[in-house]
Coordinates of C-alpha atoms in Angstrom, one line a residue:
Chain C
X1 CA 78.5 80.9 93.6
X2 CA 77.8 80.5 89.8
X3 CA 80.1 78.4 87.6
X4 CA 83.3 79.8 86.3
X5 CA 82.2 79.0 82.7
X6 CA 79.0 81.1 83.1
X7 CA 81.0 84.0 84.6
X8 CA 83.5 83.9 81.7
X9 CA 80.7 83.6 79.1
X10 CA 78.8 86.7 80.5
X11 CA 82.2 88.5 80.6
X12 CA 82.8 87.7 77.0
X13 CA 79.3 88.8 75.9
X14 CA 79.9 92.1 77.8
X15 CA 83.2 92.9 76.1
X16 CA 81.7 92.1 72.7
X17 CA 78.6 94.1 73.3
X18 CA 80.7 97.0 74.5
X19 CA 82.9 96.9 71.4
X20 CA 80.1 96.7 69.0
X21 CA 78.3 99.5 70.7
X22 CA 81.4 101.6 70.6
X23 CA 82.0 101.4 66.9
X24 CA 78.3 101.7 66.1
X25 CA 77.9 104.8 68.3
X26 CA 80.7 106.6 66.4
X27 CA 79.7 105.3 63.0
X28 CA 80.6 108.7 61.4
X29 CA 84.2 107.9 62.3
X30 CA 84.2 104.1 62.0
X31 CA 81.8 103.0 59.3
X32 CA 81.2 105.9 57.0
X33 CA 84.8 106.9 56.1
X34 CA 85.9 103.6 54.7
X35 CA 82.8 103.3 52.6
X36 CA 83.4 106.7 51.1
X37 CA 87.1 106.1 50.5
X38 CA 86.5 102.8 48.8
X39 CA 83.7 104.4 46.7
X40 CA 86.3 106.8 45.5
X41 CA 88.6 103.9 44.5
X42 CA 85.7 102.4 42.6
X43 CA 84.8 105.6 40.8
X44 CA 88.4 106.2 39.9
X45 CA 89.1 102.7 38.6
X46 CA 85.8 101.9 37.0
X47 CA 85.3 105.0 35.0
X48 CA 88.6 106.8 34.6
X49 CA 91.6 104.4 34.8
X50 CA 90.0 101.0 34.5
X51 CA 89.1 101.1 30.8
X52 CA 92.6 102.4 29.9
X53 CA 94.3 99.6 31.9
X54 CA 92.1 96.9 30.3
X55 CA 91.9 93.4 31.6
X56 CA 93.9 91.8 34.4
X57 CA 94.2 88.0 34.6
X58 CA 91.2 87.7 32.2
X59 CA 88.9 90.0 34.3
X60 CA 87.8 93.6 33.9
X61 CA 90.2 95.7 35.9
X62 CA 87.5 96.9 38.3
X63 CA 86.3 93.3 38.8
X64 CA 89.9 92.2 39.5
X65 CA 90.6 94.8 42.1
X66 CA 87.2 94.7 43.9
X67 CA 88.1 91.7 46.1
X68 CA 91.4 93.3 47.0
X69 CA 89.7 96.6 48.0
X70 CA 87.2 94.8 50.1
X71 CA 90.0 92.8 51.8
X72 CA 92.0 96.0 52.3
X73 CA 89.1 97.6 54.2
X74 CA 88.6 94.5 56.3
X75 CA 92.3 94.5 57.2
X76 CA 92.6 98.2 58.1
X77 CA 89.3 98.3 60.0
X78 CA 89.9 95.1 62.1
X79 CA 93.3 96.4 63.0
X80 CA 92.2 100.0 63.8
X81 CA 89.2 98.9 65.8
X82 CA 91.2 96.8 68.3
X83 CA 94.2 99.1 68.4
X84 CA 92.2 102.3 69.1
X85 CA 89.7 100.7 71.5
X86 CA 92.3 98.8 73.5
X87 CA 94.8 101.6 73.6
X88 CA 91.9 104.1 74.5
X89 CA 91.0 101.8 77.4
X90 CA 94.6 101.7 78.5
X91 CA 95.0 105.5 78.1
X92 CA 91.8 106.3 80.1
X93 CA 92.7 103.4 82.4
X94 CA 89.3 101.9 82.2
X95 CA 91.0 98.7 81.0
X96 CA 91.5 98.3 84.8
X97 CA 87.7 97.6 85.0
X98 CA 88.4 94.3 83.2
X99 CA 91.8 93.6 84.8
X100 CA 90.4 93.7 88.4
X101 CA 87.5 91.4 87.5
X102 CA 87.5 87.6 87.2
X103 CA 87.7 87.7 83.4
X104 CA 90.4 85.4 82.1
X105 CA 93.1 86.5 79.7
X106 CA 91.7 84.3 77.0
X107 CA 88.3 86.0 77.3
X108 CA 89.8 89.5 77.2
X109 CA 91.6 88.7 74.0
X110 CA 88.7 86.9 72.4
X111 CA 86.3 89.7 73.3
X112 CA 88.5 92.4 71.7
X113 CA 89.3 90.2 68.7
X114 CA 85.6 89.5 68.1
X115 CA 84.9 93.2 68.3
X116 CA 87.6 93.8 65.6
X117 CA 86.2 91.0 63.4
X118 CA 82.7 92.4 63.7
X119 CA 83.8 95.8 62.5
X120 CA 86.0 94.2 59.7
X121 CA 83.1 92.2 58.5
X122 CA 80.6 95.1 58.8
X123 CA 82.9 97.3 56.7
X124 CA 83.6 94.4 54.2
X125 CA 79.9 94.1 53.7
X126 CA 79.4 97.8 53.2
X127 CA 82.3 98.0 50.7
X128 CA 80.9 95.0 48.9
X129 CA 77.5 96.8 48.5
X130 CA 79.3 99.8 47.2
X131 CA 81.3 97.6 44.7
X132 CA 78.1 96.2 43.3
X133 CA 77.2 99.7 42.0
X134 CA 80.3 99.6 39.8
X135 CA 80.8 95.9 38.8
X136 CA 79.2 92.5 38.9
X137 CA 80.5 90.3 41.7
X138 CA 79.7 86.6 42.2
X139 CA 81.1 84.3 44.7
X140 CA 83.1 81.3 43.4
X141 CA 83.5 79.6 46.7
X142 CA 81.5 80.6 49.8
X143 CA 83.7 78.5 52.1
X144 CA 87.0 80.1 51.0
X145 CA 85.5 83.6 50.9
X146 CA 84.1 83.5 54.4
X147 CA 87.1 81.6 55.8
X148 CA 89.5 84.2 54.5
X149 CA 87.5 87.1 55.7
X150 CA 87.1 85.6 59.2
X151 CA 90.7 84.5 59.5
X152 CA 92.1 87.8 58.1
X153 CA 90.1 90.0 60.3
X154 CA 91.0 87.8 63.3
X155 CA 94.7 88.0 62.3
X156 CA 94.7 91.8 62.1
X157 CA 92.6 92.2 65.2
X158 CA 95.3 90.3 67.0
X159 CA 98.0 92.6 65.4
X160 CA 96.0 95.6 66.6
X161 CA 95.8 94.1 70.1
X162 CA 99.6 93.6 70.1
X163 CA 100.2 97.1 68.9
X164 CA 97.9 98.6 71.6
X165 CA 99.5 96.6 74.4
X166 CA 103.0 98.0 73.6
X167 CA 101.8 101.5 72.6
X168 CA 102.6 104.3 75.0
X169 CA 101.1 107.2 73.0
X170 CA 98.7 107.9 70.2
X171 CA 101.7 108.2 67.9
X172 CA 102.6 104.6 68.6
X173 CA 99.2 103.4 67.3
X174 CA 99.5 105.3 64.1
X175 CA 103.0 104.2 63.2
X176 CA 102.2 100.6 62.3
X177 CA 99.1 101.4 60.1
X178 CA 100.9 104.2 58.3
X179 CA 104.4 102.9 57.8
X180 CA 103.9 99.1 57.8
X181 CA 100.3 98.1 57.1
X182 CA 99.5 100.6 54.3
X183 CA 102.6 99.8 52.2
X184 CA 102.2 96.1 52.7
X185 CA 98.5 96.3 51.7
X186 CA 99.2 98.4 48.6
X187 CA 102.1 96.1 47.6
X188 CA 100.1 93.0 48.4
X189 CA 98.5 92.5 45.0
X190 CA 95.4 94.6 45.6
X191 CA 95.8 96.6 42.4
X192 CA 97.8 94.2 40.3
X193 CA 98.6 90.6 39.6
X194 CA 102.1 89.7 41.0
X195 CA 102.6 87.7 37.9
X196 CA 103.3 91.1 36.2
X197 CA 106.3 91.7 38.5
X198 CA 109.9 91.0 37.6
X199 CA 111.3 87.8 39.1
X200 CA 113.1 89.6 42.0
X201 CA 110.1 91.6 43.1
X202 CA 107.8 88.6 42.7
X203 CA 110.1 86.7 45.2
X204 CA 110.1 89.7 47.6
X205 CA 106.3 89.9 47.4
X206 CA 106.0 86.3 48.6
X207 CA 107.2 87.5 52.0
X208 CA 104.2 89.8 52.3
X209 CA 101.5 88.0 54.2
X210 CA 98.8 90.3 52.8
X211 CA 99.5 89.0 49.3
X212 CA 98.2 85.6 50.5
X213 CA 95.0 87.0 52.0
X214 CA 94.2 89.2 49.0
X215 CA 94.7 86.3 46.6
X216 CA 92.9 83.8 48.7
X217 CA 89.9 86.2 48.9
X218 CA 90.1 86.9 45.2
X219 CA 90.0 83.2 44.6
X220 CA 86.9 82.9 46.8
X221 CA 85.1 85.6 44.7
X222 CA 86.5 85.2 41.2
X223 CA 88.1 81.8 41.2
X224 CA 91.5 83.3 40.4
X225 CA 94.6 83.5 42.5
X226 CA 98.2 84.3 41.8
X227 CA 99.3 81.8 44.5
X228 CA 98.2 78.4 45.8
X229 CA 95.1 79.0 47.9
X230 CA 95.8 76.0 50.2
X231 CA 99.2 77.5 51.1
X232 CA 97.6 80.9 51.6
X233 CA 95.0 79.5 54.0
X234 CA 97.6 77.6 55.9
X235 CA 99.8 80.7 56.2
X236 CA 96.9 82.7 57.6
X237 CA 96.0 80.0 60.1
X238 CA 99.6 79.7 61.1
X239 CA 99.9 83.4 61.8
X240 CA 96.6 83.4 63.7
X241 CA 97.8 80.6 66.0
X242 CA 101.2 82.2 66.4
X243 CA 99.9 85.6 67.3
X244 CA 97.2 84.2 69.6
X245 CA 100.0 82.4 71.6
X246 CA 102.1 85.6 71.7
X247 CA 99.1 87.8 72.8
X248 CA 98.1 85.4 75.6
X249 CA 101.7 85.2 76.8
X250 CA 101.9 88.9 76.9
X251 CA 98.6 89.1 78.8
X252 CA 99.9 86.5 81.3
X253 CA 103.1 88.5 81.9
X254 CA 101.0 91.7 82.2
X255 CA 103.3 93.5 79.8
X256 CA 102.1 97.1 79.2
X257 CA 99.1 96.5 81.4
X258 CA 100.2 95.5 84.9
X259 CA 103.2 97.1 86.5
Chain L
X1 CA 83.9 76.7 117.0
X2 CA 83.7 78.2 113.5
X3 CA 86.9 79.7 112.2
X4 CA 86.4 82.7 110.1
X5 CA 89.4 83.5 107.9
X6 CA 90.5 87.1 107.9
X7 CA 89.1 89.4 105.1
X8 CA 92.7 90.1 104.0
X9 CA 95.9 88.3 104.9
X10 CA 99.1 89.7 103.4
X11 CA 102.2 87.8 104.1
X12 CA 105.7 89.1 103.5
X13 CA 104.6 91.1 100.5
X14 CA 107.5 92.5 98.4
X15 CA 107.6 94.6 95.4
X16 CA 110.5 95.9 93.5
X17 CA 109.8 97.8 90.3
X18 CA 111.9 97.4 87.2
X19 CA 113.8 100.6 87.9
X20 CA 115.0 98.8 91.0
X21 CA 112.7 101.0 93.2
X22 CA 111.6 98.9 96.2
X23 CA 108.0 99.8 97.1
X24 CA 107.2 97.1 99.6
X25 CA 109.8 95.4 101.8
X26 CA 108.0 92.4 103.2
X27 CA 104.7 93.8 104.4
X28 CA 102.5 91.5 106.5
X29 CA 99.1 92.6 107.4
X30 CA 95.8 91.0 108.6
X31 CA 92.4 92.7 108.4
X32 CA 89.6 90.9 110.1
X33 CA 86.2 90.4 108.6
X34 CA 83.8 93.3 109.3
X35 CA 86.6 95.7 110.1
X36 CA 86.9 99.3 109.0
X37 CA 90.6 99.5 108.5
X38 CA 92.8 102.5 107.7
X39 CA 96.0 102.2 105.8
X40 CA 98.0 105.4 106.2
X41 CA 101.3 106.6 104.9
X42 CA 103.0 109.5 103.2
X43 CA 103.2 109.8 99.4
X44 CA 105.3 107.0 98.0
X45 CA 105.0 104.9 101.1
X46 CA 103.7 101.9 99.3
X47 CA 99.9 102.1 100.0
X48 CA 98.8 102.2 96.4
X49 CA 101.3 99.5 95.4
X50 CA 99.8 97.3 98.1
X51 CA 96.3 97.9 96.9
X52 CA 97.4 97.4 93.3
X53 CA 98.8 94.0 94.2
X54 CA 95.6 93.0 96.0
X55 CA 93.5 94.0 93.0
X56 CA 96.0 92.4 90.6
X57 CA 97.0 95.6 88.7
X58 CA 100.5 95.4 90.1
X59 CA 102.5 92.2 90.0
X60 CA 104.2 91.3 93.2
X61 CA 107.8 90.3 93.5
X62 CA 107.2 87.9 96.4
X63 CA 104.7 87.1 99.2
X64 CA 101.2 85.8 99.5
X65 CA 97.7 87.3 99.6
X66 CA 94.6 85.6 100.8
X67 CA 91.1 87.1 100.6
X68 CA 88.7 85.4 103.1
X69 CA 91.1 82.5 103.0
X70 CA 91.2 82.3 99.2
X71 CA 94.7 82.4 97.7
X72 CA 94.8 85.1 95.0
X73 CA 97.4 83.2 93.0
X74 CA 95.7 79.8 93.1
X75 CA 92.0 80.8 92.8
X76 CA 92.2 84.1 91.1
X77 CA 88.6 84.2 89.8
X78 CA 87.1 83.4 93.2
X79 CA 89.4 85.8 95.0
X80 CA 88.6 88.7 92.6
X81 CA 84.9 88.2 93.1
X82 CA 85.3 88.9 96.8
X83 CA 87.0 92.3 96.3
X84 CA 85.7 95.7 95.1
X85 CA 88.3 98.3 94.4
X86 CA 87.9 102.1 94.2
X87 CA 91.1 103.5 92.8
X88 CA 92.5 106.9 93.5
X89 CA 92.3 108.2 89.9
X90 CA 89.2 108.3 87.8
X91 CA 89.3 105.3 85.6
X92 CA 86.0 104.8 84.0
X93 CA 85.2 105.3 80.3
X94 CA 84.5 109.1 80.0
X95 CA 82.4 108.5 76.9
X96 CA 80.0 106.0 78.4
X97 CA 76.8 106.6 80.4
X98 CA 76.7 106.0 84.1
X99 CA 74.3 103.1 83.6
X100 CA 76.5 101.5 80.9
X101 CA 79.6 101.7 83.1
X102 CA 77.8 99.9 85.9
X103 CA 76.2 97.3 83.7
X104 CA 79.5 96.5 81.9
X105 CA 81.3 96.1 85.3
X106 CA 78.5 93.7 86.4
X107 CA 79.1 91.8 83.2
X108 CA 82.8 91.4 83.9
X109 CA 81.8 89.8 87.2
X110 CA 79.5 87.4 85.5
X111 CA 76.2 89.1 86.4
X112 CA 73.7 88.8 83.6
X113 CA 71.9 91.9 82.3
X114 CA 68.4 91.6 84.0
X115 CA 70.1 91.0 87.4
X116 CA 72.7 93.7 86.7
X117 CA 69.9 96.2 85.9
X118 CA 68.2 95.5 89.2
X119 CA 71.4 95.9 91.1
X120 CA 72.4 99.0 89.2
X121 CA 69.0 100.6 90.1
X122 CA 69.5 99.8 93.8
X123 CA 73.1 100.9 94.1
X124 CA 72.6 104.1 92.0
X125 CA 69.7 105.1 94.1
X126 CA 71.8 104.6 97.2
X127 CA 74.6 106.7 95.8
X128 CA 72.1 109.3 94.5
X129 CA 73.1 108.8 90.9
X130 CA 69.9 107.1 89.6
X131 CA 68.6 110.4 88.1
X132 CA 71.9 110.8 86.2
X133 CA 72.0 107.2 84.9
X134 CA 71.8 108.2 81.3
X135 CA 74.3 111.0 81.6
X136 CA 77.7 110.7 79.9
X137 CA 80.1 110.2 82.7
X138 CA 82.5 113.0 81.8
X139 CA 79.7 115.5 82.5
X140 CA 79.4 114.5 86.1
X141 CA 80.8 116.6 88.9
X142 CA 83.8 115.5 90.9
X143 CA 81.8 114.2 93.8
X144 CA 79.5 112.3 91.4
X145 CA 82.4 110.7 89.7
X146 CA 83.7 109.5 93.1
X147 CA 80.2 108.1 93.9
X148 CA 80.1 106.4 90.5
X149 CA 83.4 104.7 91.2
X150 CA 82.1 103.4 94.5
X151 CA 78.8 102.3 92.9
X152 CA 80.9 100.4 90.2
X153 CA 83.0 98.7 92.9
X154 CA 79.9 97.6 94.7
X155 CA 77.8 96.2 91.8
X156 CA 79.0 92.6 92.4
X157 CA 78.4 92.9 96.2
X158 CA 82.0 92.3 97.3
X159 CA 82.7 91.3 100.9
X160 CA 85.8 93.4 101.0
X161 CA 85.9 97.0 99.7
X162 CA 89.2 98.7 99.2
X163 CA 89.2 102.5 98.7
X164 CA 92.3 104.4 97.7
X165 CA 91.9 108.0 98.8
X166 CA 88.1 108.0 98.0
X167 CA 87.4 111.6 99.2
X168 CA 90.5 113.3 97.6
X169 CA 89.4 116.5 96.0
X170 CA 85.8 116.4 97.0
X171 CA 84.0 119.1 99.1
X172 CA 83.1 118.7 102.7
X173 CA 79.5 118.0 102.1
X174 CA 80.2 115.2 99.7
X175 CA 82.9 113.9 102.0
X176 CA 80.5 113.7 104.9
X177 CA 77.8 112.0 102.9
X178 CA 80.4 109.5 101.7
X179 CA 81.5 108.8 105.2
X180 CA 77.9 108.1 106.2
X181 CA 77.5 105.8 103.2
X182 CA 80.6 103.9 104.0
X183 CA 79.8 103.6 107.7
X184 CA 76.4 102.2 106.8
X185 CA 78.0 99.8 104.3
X186 CA 80.4 98.6 107.0
X187 CA 77.6 98.1 109.5
X188 CA 75.8 95.9 106.9
X189 CA 78.8 93.6 107.0
X190 CA 81.2 94.8 104.3
X191 CA 84.8 94.9 105.4
X192 CA 86.4 98.2 104.3
X193 CA 90.0 99.1 103.9
X194 CA 90.7 102.8 103.3
X195 CA 93.8 104.7 102.4
X196 CA 93.5 108.4 103.0
X197 CA 95.5 111.6 103.5
X198 CA 92.7 113.0 105.6
X199 CA 93.7 111.7 109.0
X200 CA 90.5 113.1 110.5
X201 CA 88.7 110.7 108.1
X202 CA 90.7 107.7 109.4
X203 CA 90.0 108.8 113.0
X204 CA 86.3 109.2 112.4
X205 CA 85.7 106.0 110.4
X206 CA 88.2 103.3 111.2
X207 CA 88.5 100.9 114.1
X208 CA 92.0 99.6 113.2
X209 CA 94.9 101.2 111.5
X210 CA 98.3 100.4 109.9
X211 CA 100.8 103.0 109.1
X212 CA 103.2 102.3 106.2
X213 CA 106.3 104.1 105.4
X214 CA 109.1 103.4 103.0
X215 CA 107.5 100.0 102.2
X216 CA 107.3 98.8 105.8
X217 CA 104.5 98.7 108.4
X218 CA 105.6 101.0 111.2
X219 CA 102.5 100.7 113.3
X220 CA 99.6 98.3 113.3
X221 CA 97.1 98.6 116.1
X222 CA 93.6 99.8 117.0
X223 CA 92.7 103.4 116.5
X224 CA 91.9 103.7 120.2
X225 CA 95.3 102.3 121.3
X226 CA 97.1 104.5 118.8
X227 CA 95.5 107.7 120.0
X228 CA 96.2 106.7 123.6
X229 CA 99.8 106.8 122.8
X230 CA 99.6 110.5 122.4
X231 CA 101.4 112.2 125.3
X232 CA 99.3 115.3 125.1
X233 CA 96.0 116.5 123.8
X234 CA 95.1 120.0 122.7
X235 CA 91.8 121.8 123.2
X236 CA 90.5 125.0 121.6
X237 CA 88.3 127.2 123.7
X238 CA 85.9 129.8 122.3
X239 CA 85.1 132.6 124.8
X240 CA 82.3 135.1 124.9
X241 CA 84.6 137.9 126.3
X242 CA 88.1 139.1 125.5
X243 CA 91.0 137.0 126.7
X244 CA 93.6 139.8 126.2
X245 CA 94.6 139.8 129.9
X246 CA 94.9 136.1 130.1
X247 CA 98.5 134.6 130.1
X248 CA 98.4 131.4 132.0
X249 CA 95.7 129.1 133.5
X250 CA 97.0 127.4 136.6
X251 CA 99.9 125.3 135.5
X252 CA 98.8 125.2 131.9
X253 CA 100.4 127.4 129.3
X254 CA 98.0 128.8 126.8
X255 CA 98.4 129.9 123.2
X256 CA 96.1 132.7 122.1
X257 CA 94.6 132.2 118.6
X258 CA 92.8 135.5 118.6
X259 CA 91.1 137.9 121.1
X260 CA 88.4 135.3 121.9
X261 CA 90.1 132.0 121.2
X262 CA 92.9 130.1 122.9
X263 CA 94.5 126.7 122.8
X264 CA 95.5 124.6 125.9
X265 CA 97.6 121.5 125.8
X266 CA 96.9 118.9 128.5
X267 CA 99.5 116.4 129.2
X268 CA 98.8 112.8 130.2
X269 CA 97.7 112.5 133.8
X270 CA 96.6 116.2 134.0
X271 CA 93.0 117.4 133.9
X272 CA 91.1 120.4 132.7
X273 CA 89.5 121.3 136.1
X274 CA 92.1 123.9 136.9
X275 CA 91.6 125.5 133.5
X276 CA 87.8 125.9 134.2
X277 CA 88.5 127.2 137.7
X278 CA 90.9 129.9 136.5
X279 CA 88.6 130.9 133.8
X280 CA 85.7 131.3 136.3
X281 CA 87.9 133.4 138.6
X282 CA 88.8 135.7 135.7
X283 CA 85.1 136.0 134.8
X284 CA 85.7 134.6 131.3
X285 CA 82.7 132.6 130.0
X286 CA 83.3 129.7 127.7
X287 CA 81.0 129.5 124.7
X288 CA 82.4 126.2 123.3
X289 CA 85.3 123.8 123.6
X290 CA 86.6 121.3 121.1
X291 CA 89.4 118.8 120.5
X292 CA 92.1 120.0 118.2
X293 CA 91.5 117.6 115.3
X294 CA 95.1 117.0 114.3
X295 CA 95.9 114.5 117.1
X296 CA 96.4 111.7 114.7
X297 CA 98.4 113.9 112.4
X298 CA 100.8 114.6 115.1
X299 CA 101.2 110.9 115.9
X300 CA 101.5 110.1 112.3
X301 CA 104.2 112.6 111.7
X302 CA 106.0 111.3 114.8
X303 CA 105.9 107.7 113.6
X304 CA 107.0 108.5 110.1
X305 CA 109.8 110.7 111.5
X306 CA 111.0 107.8 113.8
X307 CA 111.2 105.4 110.8
X308 CA 113.3 107.9 108.8

């Protein structure tokens, strides 16, 4: 009998391959729409509204919002990849293929999260390419940029996983993205500097985790952030650790998966 | 002397669902290695719950399960590698190809791709799905879907195969071919546990049987001993001439099915000689004779009624 580590490693590769194949196969639904939507943002803000708004924090408006738009697409796509794939597997019951096999809970979670991260990064890359048609982008800190993309897509993949585990219908997987994720993203400093906000709303914004991700990523690309980047990175890491513990505990209990 | 642990050993298995419904009330069951075992019971008896617990899809409330001596709770990875499960409902990805479904399942069991591809070819040829390997699974017929589920469950060569109503909803031809496949598989050394509603299926395939009702085992014995418990056996006669004048055959009462067919019930200790003698006297020629196939059904209904 082969070693347990090898079994788990092959199990992990299988889940990741399956996830990447899934979103690549349906690229018309997964890769193309965000690229088109984000292109529309860039067209709107670079040619029509941007020049009227002027500069933001010392940058052209389109340059200022580009990192936020990239981060917004990473967040929504990491989340939606895991939530739709895992809930789909639950709905069609083929998640049972993995649950009856000797794949550990850690590997199941890691496999789906890596799938979400891969889609998030793929979309992030596509949107960056689109952005380059409209503005000049340079990277101020490669380490911060890649760390933020990786951690943020991991965090929202975990969120998607959690949503999928508790969801009982397709309505349940659209509630969080529509009513929670979208408002938090739009109010997370993607399109504006929080320094512009009145004191009360500034304080309220500090409770929005997406603000930290957008600003940390903006720092990575432009070298500018409304908030302390170290705090932002620490906050993201803390959320990732916390959600990983919660997801593993839920898998161990079998909530939503085993009766 | 070498001691072989049983293929399955369930001890005092209990399951109470959250809604306080008790599905299993301390079920203990042993299935020996190499057996072809039937687990029968009416709807809601606890069969699928028991299978769900063995395959880890259902969490038990109490009890212990060992697969070939391996404790499912303590060595879950090793125990799972020994089992293959074919569930009642179709549960593969309807958007994936046959080949991908099999290869992915192999991967979950730690079989690398080159080896998995070889195994997939072998098993898909055995289940006559090799020519359909690139087909999207939702396009398969009902019988093919069932065979795909069996192929998937066998890709890691489990020593114990559990099938939950594997032939439900498939036509007679497919059912018969599946029976042959399963019989050959059992002969090659795989222990098989089968739940079925087709009692004829259990009677044809299985050597040992347990009947479960309301979460309890009400009978656990060999098929032969169980059938011997029947007090009477019924036979159906097909005659070449009309039986319209026939009312009784010796001491045996007959039940006419139509103008050429009748049914005779023979009690324990009686024989059929007098039936043949009387038919000869009446000049009625017999074309064929067969057992009425619902013997087990009668017994099953009797046992379930007793436990009510």
